[in-house]
CSV table of C-alpha atoms in Angstrom, one decimal:
chain,number,residue,atom,x,y,z
E,97,MET,CA,22.2,304.1,54.2
E,98,LYS,CA,19.3,301.6,53.0
E,99,ASN,CA,16.9,304.1,54.1
E,100,ASN,CA,18.2,306.4,52.0
E,101,MET,CA,18.2,304.8,49.0
E,102,ARG,CA,14.9,304.0,49.7
E,103,VAL,CA,13.7,307.3,50.2
E,104,GLN,CA,15.6,308.5,47.0
E,105,LEU,CA,14.1,305.8,45.0
E,106,ILE,CA,10.4,306.7,46.4
E,107,ILE,CA,11.1,309.9,45.4
E,108,ILE,CA,12.3,309.4,41.7
E,109,SER,CA,9.2,306.6,41.2
E,110,PHE,CA,7.0,309.7,42.3
E,111,PHE,CA,8.5,312.1,39.9
E,112,PHE,CA,8.4,309.5,37.3
E,113,SER,CA,4.6,308.6,37.9
E,114,ILE,CA,4.0,312.3,37.7
E,115,ALA,CA,6.0,312.6,34.4
E,116,ILE,CA,3.9,309.8,32.9
E,117,ALA,CA,0.6,311.1,33.9
E,118,ALA,CA,1.5,314.3,32.5
E,119,GLN,CA,1.6,312.9,29.2
E,120,SER,CA,-1.8,313.2,27.1
E,121,THR,CA,-1.2,310.7,24.4
E,122,ILE,CA,0.1,307.4,23.8
E,123,PRO,CA,3.1,308.5,21.4
E,124,LYS,CA,4.3,311.1,24.0
E,125,VAL,CA,4.7,308.2,26.7
E,126,LEU,CA,6.7,306.1,23.9
E,127,LYS,CA,8.8,308.8,23.2
E,128,LEU,CA,9.3,309.6,27.0
E,129,LEU,CA,9.8,306.2,28.1
E,130,ASN,CA,10.9,303.7,25.2
E,131,LYS,CA,14.5,303.9,23.7
E,132,GLU,CA,13.1,302.4,20.0
E,133,SER,CA,15.6,299.6,20.3
E,134,VAL,CA,12.8,297.0,19.0
E,135,PRO,CA,11.5,298.1,15.7
E,136,TYR,CA,7.7,299.1,16.0
E,137,VAL,CA,5.2,297.7,13.9
E,138,MET,CA,1.8,299.8,13.4
E,139,VAL,CA,-1.4,298.2,14.0
E,140,ASP,CA,-2.5,299.4,10.5
E,141,ALA,CA,0.5,297.6,9.2
E,142,LEU,CA,-0.9,294.2,10.4
E,143,ASN,CA,-3.2,292.3,8.4
E,144,GLU,CA,-4.9,288.8,8.5
E,145,THR,CA,-2.7,287.0,6.4
E,146,ASP,CA,0.7,288.2,7.8
E,147,LYS,CA,2.2,285.1,9.9
E,148,PHE,CA,3.5,286.6,13.2
E,149,VAL,CA,3.7,284.7,16.1
E,150,PHE,CA,2.3,287.6,18.8
E,151,LEU,CA,3.4,287.2,22.5
E,152,ASP,CA,1.9,289.4,25.0
E,153,ALA,CA,4.3,290.8,27.7
E,154,ARG,CA,1.5,291.8,30.4
E,155,GLU,CA,0.8,289.9,33.5
E,156,LEU,CA,-1.7,286.9,33.5
E,157,ASN,CA,-4.7,289.1,34.7
E,158,GLU,CA,-4.4,291.5,32.0
E,159,TYR,CA,-4.4,288.5,29.5
E,160,ASN,CA,-7.3,286.8,31.0
E,161,VAL,CA,-9.6,290.0,30.5
E,162,SER,CA,-8.4,290.0,26.9
E,163,HIS,CA,-5.6,289.6,24.3
E,164,ILE,CA,-4.7,289.3,20.6
E,165,LYS,CA,-6.3,285.9,19.2
E,166,ASN,CA,-3.7,283.1,19.3
E,167,ALA,CA,-1.5,285.5,21.4
E,168,VAL,CA,1.0,283.2,23.7
E,169,PHE,CA,1.0,284.9,27.0
E,170,ILE,CA,4.6,285.0,28.3
E,171,GLY,CA,4.4,287.7,31.1
E,172,TYR,CA,6.9,290.6,32.3
E,173,ASP,CA,7.6,290.2,35.8
E,174,HIS,CA,7.9,286.4,35.5
E,175,PHE,CA,9.2,286.4,31.8
E,176,GLU,CA,11.4,283.1,30.9
E,177,ASN,CA,13.5,282.9,28.0
E,178,GLU,CA,12.9,279.1,28.0
E,179,LYS,CA,9.2,279.5,27.5
E,180,VAL,CA,10.0,281.5,24.3
E,181,THR,CA,12.7,279.3,23.0
E,182,THR,CA,10.4,275.9,23.3
E,183,ILE,CA,7.6,277.6,21.5
E,184,ILE,CA,9.3,279.6,19.0
E,185,LYS,CA,12.6,277.3,17.6
E,186,ASP,CA,13.2,279.1,14.4
E,187,LYS,CA,15.2,282.2,15.7
E,188,ASN,CA,13.9,284.1,12.1
E,189,THR,CA,10.3,283.7,13.0
E,190,PRO,CA,8.5,287.1,13.0
E,191,ILE,CA,7.5,288.4,16.3
E,192,VAL,CA,5.2,291.0,17.3
E,193,VAL,CA,5.5,291.6,21.2
E,194,TYR,CA,3.0,293.8,22.7
E,195,CYS,CA,1.9,295.3,26.2
E,196,SER,CA,-0.8,297.9,27.2
E,197,ILE,CA,1.0,300.5,25.0
E,198,GLY,CA,4.4,299.3,24.0
E,199,VAL,CA,6.9,300.1,27.1
E,200,ARG,CA,7.2,296.4,28.7
E,201,SER,CA,7.1,294.9,25.5
E,202,GLU,CA,10.1,297.0,24.1
E,203,ASN,CA,11.8,295.3,27.3
E,204,ILE,CA,11.0,292.0,26.7
E,205,GLY,CA,11.7,292.6,22.6
E,206,GLU,CA,15.3,293.5,24.3
E,207,LYS,CA,15.3,290.0,25.5
E,208,LEU,CA,14.5,288.4,22.3
E,209,GLN,CA,17.1,290.2,20.6
E,210,LYS,CA,19.6,288.8,22.9
E,211,LEU,CA,18.2,285.3,22.4
E,212,GLY,CA,19.1,285.8,19.1
E,213,TYR,CA,16.0,286.5,17.5
E,214,THR,CA,16.2,288.4,14.4
E,215,LYS,CA,12.6,289.5,13.3
E,216,VAL,CA,11.2,291.3,16.8
E,217,PHE,CA,8.6,293.8,16.6
E,218,ASN,CA,7.1,296.2,19.2
E,219,LEU,CA,3.5,296.7,18.4
E,220,TYR,CA,3.1,300.3,18.8
E,221,GLY,CA,0.5,301.8,21.0
E,222,GLY,CA,-0.1,298.0,22.1
E,223,ILE,CA,-3.2,296.5,22.7
E,224,PHE,CA,-4.8,299.3,23.2
E,225,GLU,CA,-4.0,300.9,19.8
E,226,TYR,CA,-4.8,297.7,18.5
E,227,LYS,CA,-8.3,298.3,20.1
E,228,ASN,CA,-8.5,301.7,19.3
E,229,LYS,CA,-8.4,301.3,15.8
E,230,GLY,CA,-11.5,298.4,15.7
E,231,ARG,CA,-9.5,295.3,16.0
E,232,LYS,CA,-11.0,292.4,17.7
E,233,VAL,CA,-9.9,291.2,20.8
E,234,VAL,CA,-10.7,287.9,22.9
E,235,ASN,CA,-10.9,286.8,26.6
E,236,ASN,CA,-9.3,284.0,28.4
E,237,GLN,CA,-12.2,281.5,27.0
E,238,ASN,CA,-11.4,282.6,23.1
E,239,LYS,CA,-14.3,284.5,23.0
E,240,GLN,CA,-14.5,288.1,21.4
E,241,THR,CA,-14.8,290.6,24.2
E,242,ASP,CA,-14.9,294.8,24.2
E,243,SER,CA,-12.8,294.6,27.9
E,244,VAL,CA,-9.5,295.7,27.8
E,245,HIS,CA,-7.0,295.6,31.1
E,246,THR,CA,-5.9,299.1,31.4
E,247,PHE,CA,-3.7,298.5,34.5
E,248,ASN,CA,-5.2,301.4,36.5
E,249,LYS,CA,-7.3,304.6,36.0
E,250,LYS,CA,-4.4,306.5,34.9
E,251,TRP,CA,-3.3,304.3,32.3
E,252,SER,CA,-6.9,303.6,31.1
E,253,LYS,CA,-7.3,307.1,29.7
E,254,TYR,CA,-5.4,305.9,26.5
E,255,LEU,CA,-7.9,303.1,25.8
E,256,THR,CA,-10.7,305.4,23.5
E,257,LYS,CA,-12.8,302.1,22.3
E,258,GLY,CA,-13.9,299.3,24.7
E,259,LYS,CA,-14.3,298.7,28.1
E,260,LYS,CA,-11.7,299.7,31.0
E,261,ILE,CA,-10.9,296.6,33.4
E,262,TYR,CA,-8.4,297.8,36.6
E,263,GLU,CA,-7.7,297.3,40.0
E,264,ASN,CA,-7.5,300.4,42.5
């Protein structure tokens, strides 16, 4: 029985990855994968005077390559509620969560909403769109960089500006 479930899961994952690979734009992928349960904020709507706390919902190796300046690493696979509640005490603080294009960040945004945060936004297009729009990112030494971790070669097609870094 367990083997049948594993085989079914592998088949479903295979078709899911084909469906994603067939999507040619960030908007198409977001439409396919997101529920829009966390309101989007567009890159163009952000300015230097906004008082958002940026939370990076990617993995540490992605964050270390580059992230939005002053963003707090919270991760995805090992996300911990306590880390966020320790850093952001006021539940009315405006928060922008981001990942590569906005899928993982929606999931984390939902968790933040369940924790009682009232002003949670998902960065539409994630760090890829941020960089594609000419915004600056920094590395783990807080130095400006053109590199962005794109997870893998398939996902790298959504980054149109900057140096693509990925494993596999």
